[in-house]
mmCIF file of C-alpha atoms in Angstrom:
data_model
loop_
_atom_site.group_PDB
_atom_site.id
_atom_site.type_symbol
_atom_site.label_atom_id
_atom_site.label_comp_id
_atom_site.label_asym_id
_atom_site.label_seq_id
_atom_site.Cartn_x
_atom_site.Cartn_y
_atom_site.Cartn_z
ATOM 1 C CA UNK W 1 -27.130 -75.290 7.490
ATOM 2 C CA UNK W 2 -28.859 -77.468 10.013
ATOM 3 C CA UNK W 3 -26.840 -79.661 12.366
ATOM 4 C CA UNK W 4 -29.315 -81.726 13.253
ATOM 5 C CA UNK W 5 -28.947 -84.353 10.619
ATOM 6 C CA UNK W 6 -25.444 -84.756 12.880
ATOM 7 C CA UNK W 7 -27.316 -86.866 15.655
ATOM 8 C CA UNK W 8 -29.130 -89.149 13.094
ATOM 9 C CA UNK W 9 -25.798 -89.975 11.546
ATOM 10 C CA UNK W 10 -24.077 -90.172 15.052
ATOM 11 C CA UNK W 11 -27.304 -92.609 16.338
ATOM 12 C CA UNK W 12 -26.687 -94.805 13.456
ATOM 13 C CA UNK W 13 -23.207 -95.494 14.004
ATOM 14 C CA UNK W 14 -23.663 -96.485 17.014
ATOM 15 C CA UNK W 15 -26.094 -99.707 15.725
ATOM 16 C CA UNK W 16 -24.218 -103.095 16.752
ATOM 17 C CA UNK W 17 -24.926 -105.996 14.645
ATOM 18 C CA UNK W 18 -28.442 -106.524 15.444
ATOM 19 C CA UNK W 19 -29.440 -103.131 14.666
ATOM 20 C CA UNK W 20 -30.046 -101.936 17.609
ATOM 21 C CA UNK W 21 -28.835 -98.156 18.149
ATOM 22 C CA UNK W 22 -26.491 -97.126 21.230
ATOM 23 C CA UNK W 23 -27.271 -93.794 21.648
ATOM 24 C CA UNK W 24 -30.331 -92.000 22.781
ATOM 25 C CA UNK W 25 -29.543 -88.435 22.926
ATOM 26 C CA UNK W 26 -26.847 -86.488 21.028
ATOM 27 C CA UNK W 27 -25.650 -82.708 20.479
ATOM 28 C CA UNK W 28 -23.280 -80.727 19.047
ATOM 29 C CA UNK W 29 -21.916 -77.844 20.293
ATOM 30 C CA UNK W 30 -19.100 -74.693 19.731
ATOM 31 C CA UNK W 31 -16.219 -74.246 21.966
ATOM 32 C CA UNK W 32 -17.832 -71.596 23.341
ATOM 33 C CA UNK W 33 -20.908 -73.105 24.412
ATOM 34 C CA UNK W 34 -23.132 -72.362 22.059
ATOM 35 C CA UNK W 35 -26.063 -75.146 20.548
ATOM 36 C CA UNK W 36 -25.262 -76.030 16.829
ATOM 37 C CA UNK W 37 -28.090 -78.559 16.867
ATOM 38 C CA UNK W 38 -31.409 -77.762 17.790
ATOM 39 C CA UNK W 39 -33.449 -78.773 20.705
ATOM 40 C CA UNK W 40 -36.257 -79.117 18.175
ATOM 41 C CA UNK W 41 -34.792 -82.800 17.088
ATOM 42 C CA UNK W 42 -36.482 -85.884 18.602
ATOM 43 C CA UNK W 43 -33.172 -87.054 20.059
ATOM 44 C CA UNK W 44 -31.716 -83.661 20.788
ATOM 45 C CA UNK W 45 -29.770 -83.484 23.756
ATOM 46 C CA UNK W 46 -30.511 -80.475 25.609
ATOM 47 C CA UNK W 47 -28.105 -78.508 27.435
ATOM 48 C CA UNK W 48 -29.706 -76.235 30.244
ATOM 49 C CA UNK W 49 -28.468 -72.811 31.666
ATOM 50 C CA UNK W 50 -24.765 -72.812 31.426
ATOM 51 C CA UNK W 51 -23.684 -76.100 30.756
ATOM 52 C CA UNK W 52 -22.121 -75.886 27.660
ATOM 53 C CA UNK W 53 -20.478 -72.339 28.599
ATOM 54 C CA UNK W 54 -18.752 -74.809 31.390
ATOM 55 C CA UNK W 55 -18.278 -78.223 28.647
ATOM 56 C CA UNK W 56 -17.224 -75.468 26.074
ATOM 57 C CA UNK W 57 -14.627 -73.782 28.734
ATOM 58 C CA UNK W 58 -13.201 -77.083 29.954
ATOM 59 C CA UNK W 59 -12.377 -78.448 26.358
ATOM 60 C CA UNK W 60 -11.129 -75.227 25.116
ATOM 61 C CA UNK W 61 -8.646 -74.896 28.491
ATOM 62 C CA UNK W 62 -8.006 -78.376 27.962
ATOM 63 C CA UNK W 63 -8.354 -78.378 32.048
ATOM 64 C CA UNK W 64 -11.197 -80.669 32.930
ATOM 65 C CA UNK W 65 -10.882 -79.961 36.576
ATOM 66 C CA UNK W 66 -14.248 -78.648 36.915
ATOM 67 C CA UNK W 67 -15.199 -81.839 35.591
ATOM 68 C CA UNK W 68 -13.161 -84.312 38.667
ATOM 69 C CA UNK W 69 -14.516 -81.673 41.044
ATOM 70 C CA UNK W 70 -18.105 -81.435 40.392
ATOM 71 C CA UNK W 71 -18.936 -83.610 37.820
ATOM 72 C CA UNK W 72 -20.099 -83.175 34.000
ATOM 73 C CA UNK W 73 -23.751 -81.819 33.806
ATOM 74 C CA UNK W 74 -25.869 -82.370 31.286
ATOM 75 C CA UNK W 75 -29.502 -81.492 31.198
ATOM 76 C CA UNK W 76 -29.624 -81.060 34.462
ATOM 77 C CA UNK W 77 -27.782 -84.183 35.587
ATOM 78 C CA UNK W 78 -24.623 -84.493 37.144
ATOM 79 C CA UNK W 79 -22.725 -87.541 35.736
ATOM 80 C CA UNK W 80 -19.649 -88.795 37.663
ATOM 81 C CA UNK W 81 -16.668 -88.034 35.174
ATOM 82 C CA UNK W 82 -14.573 -91.283 34.510
ATOM 83 C CA UNK W 83 -11.552 -89.906 32.599
ATOM 84 C CA UNK W 84 -10.320 -88.148 29.992
ATOM 85 C CA UNK W 85 -8.195 -88.783 27.112
ATOM 86 C CA UNK W 86 -5.638 -86.725 24.805
ATOM 87 C CA UNK W 87 -7.196 -83.645 26.202
ATOM 88 C CA UNK W 88 -9.649 -84.093 24.151
ATOM 89 C CA UNK W 89 -12.189 -86.988 25.158
ATOM 90 C CA UNK W 90 -14.212 -87.133 28.219
ATOM 91 C CA UNK W 91 -16.139 -90.278 29.457
ATOM 92 C CA UNK W 92 -19.048 -89.920 32.233
ATOM 93 C CA UNK W 93 -21.545 -91.905 33.624
ATOM 94 C CA UNK W 94 -24.563 -91.449 36.024
ATOM 95 C CA UNK W 95 -25.943 -95.237 37.484
ATOM 96 C CA UNK W 96 -29.555 -95.423 36.403
ATOM 97 C CA UNK W 97 -29.639 -93.014 33.527
ATOM 98 C CA UNK W 98 -26.626 -93.920 31.144
ATOM 99 C CA UNK W 99 -23.253 -92.607 30.049
ATOM 100 C CA UNK W 100 -21.537 -89.790 28.353
ATOM 101 C CA UNK W 101 -18.852 -89.191 25.405
ATOM 102 C CA UNK W 102 -17.504 -85.876 24.803
ATOM 103 C CA UNK W 103 -15.083 -85.197 22.068
ATOM 104 C CA UNK W 104 -13.978 -82.055 20.685
ATOM 105 C CA UNK W 105 -12.778 -81.185 17.247
ATOM 106 C CA UNK W 106 -10.847 -78.089 16.267
ATOM 107 C CA UNK W 107 -14.014 -75.807 17.023
ATOM 108 C CA UNK W 108 -16.683 -78.390 18.537
ATOM 109 C CA UNK W 109 -17.431 -80.624 20.782
ATOM 110 C CA UNK W 110 -19.621 -83.944 20.325
ATOM 111 C CA UNK W 111 -22.022 -85.106 22.802
ATOM 112 C CA UNK W 112 -23.397 -88.327 22.771
ATOM 113 C CA UNK W 113 -25.508 -90.294 25.556
ATOM 114 C CA UNK W 114 -26.026 -94.202 26.051
ATOM 115 C CA UNK W 115 -28.536 -95.272 27.876
ATOM 116 C CA UNK W 116 -28.205 -97.391 31.546
ATOM 117 C CA UNK W 117 -28.010 -100.768 29.870
ATOM 118 C CA UNK W 118 -26.509 -99.890 26.158
ATOM 119 C CA UNK W 119 -22.737 -100.384 25.303
ATOM 120 C CA UNK W 120 -20.892 -96.875 25.554
ATOM 121 C CA UNK W 121 -18.138 -98.595 23.176
ATOM 122 C CA UNK W 122 -20.899 -98.115 20.541
ATOM 123 C CA UNK W 123 -21.425 -94.775 21.393
ATOM 124 C CA UNK W 124 -17.458 -93.960 21.653
ATOM 125 C CA UNK W 125 -17.421 -95.200 18.208
ATOM 126 C CA UNK W 126 -20.076 -93.029 16.853
ATOM 127 C CA UNK W 127 -18.990 -89.875 18.656
ATOM 128 C CA UNK W 128 -15.800 -90.208 17.211
ATOM 129 C CA UNK W 129 -16.698 -90.611 13.817
ATOM 130 C CA UNK W 130 -18.645 -87.391 13.637
ATOM 131 C CA UNK W 131 -16.009 -85.455 15.976
ATOM 132 C CA UNK W 132 -12.935 -86.844 13.380
ATOM 133 C CA UNK W 133 -15.282 -85.639 10.391
ATOM 134 C CA UNK W 134 -15.471 -82.305 11.532
ATOM 135 C CA UNK W 135 -12.269 -82.054 12.138
ATOM 136 C CA UNK W 136 -11.272 -83.425 8.629
ATOM 137 C CA UNK W 137 -13.577 -79.982 7.596
ATOM 138 C CA UNK W 138 -11.337 -77.882 9.923
ATOM 139 C CA UNK W 139 -14.217 -77.546 12.210
#
């Protein structure tokens, strides 16, 4: 099964009334940091090295101290940790590049990127739709 279609679905969920999407890149990883979506997708968020493992470990342990002290590393960029909600959603920002929303389901983490100037609220909605759908499938 290819998970890449979930990237398209997430991006579509972030569109505003004018039809503009507020997500330019996304991926889904397992709680172990393994990539579920492929880097071949045109809008794939491409995690490097141990980035996925570190994200997975934080969500699996529900301890976000690493993000608070060292930032959220994605695609070789250090995003400033903004906050977490309910031990399952994390928000981060990199001035000039954009923002991240990360949300965990039972076995996966959905990660979306909003380009600078976009509306992170729309991104939050799109990430939530996919994460909640996975949760409804016991994933």
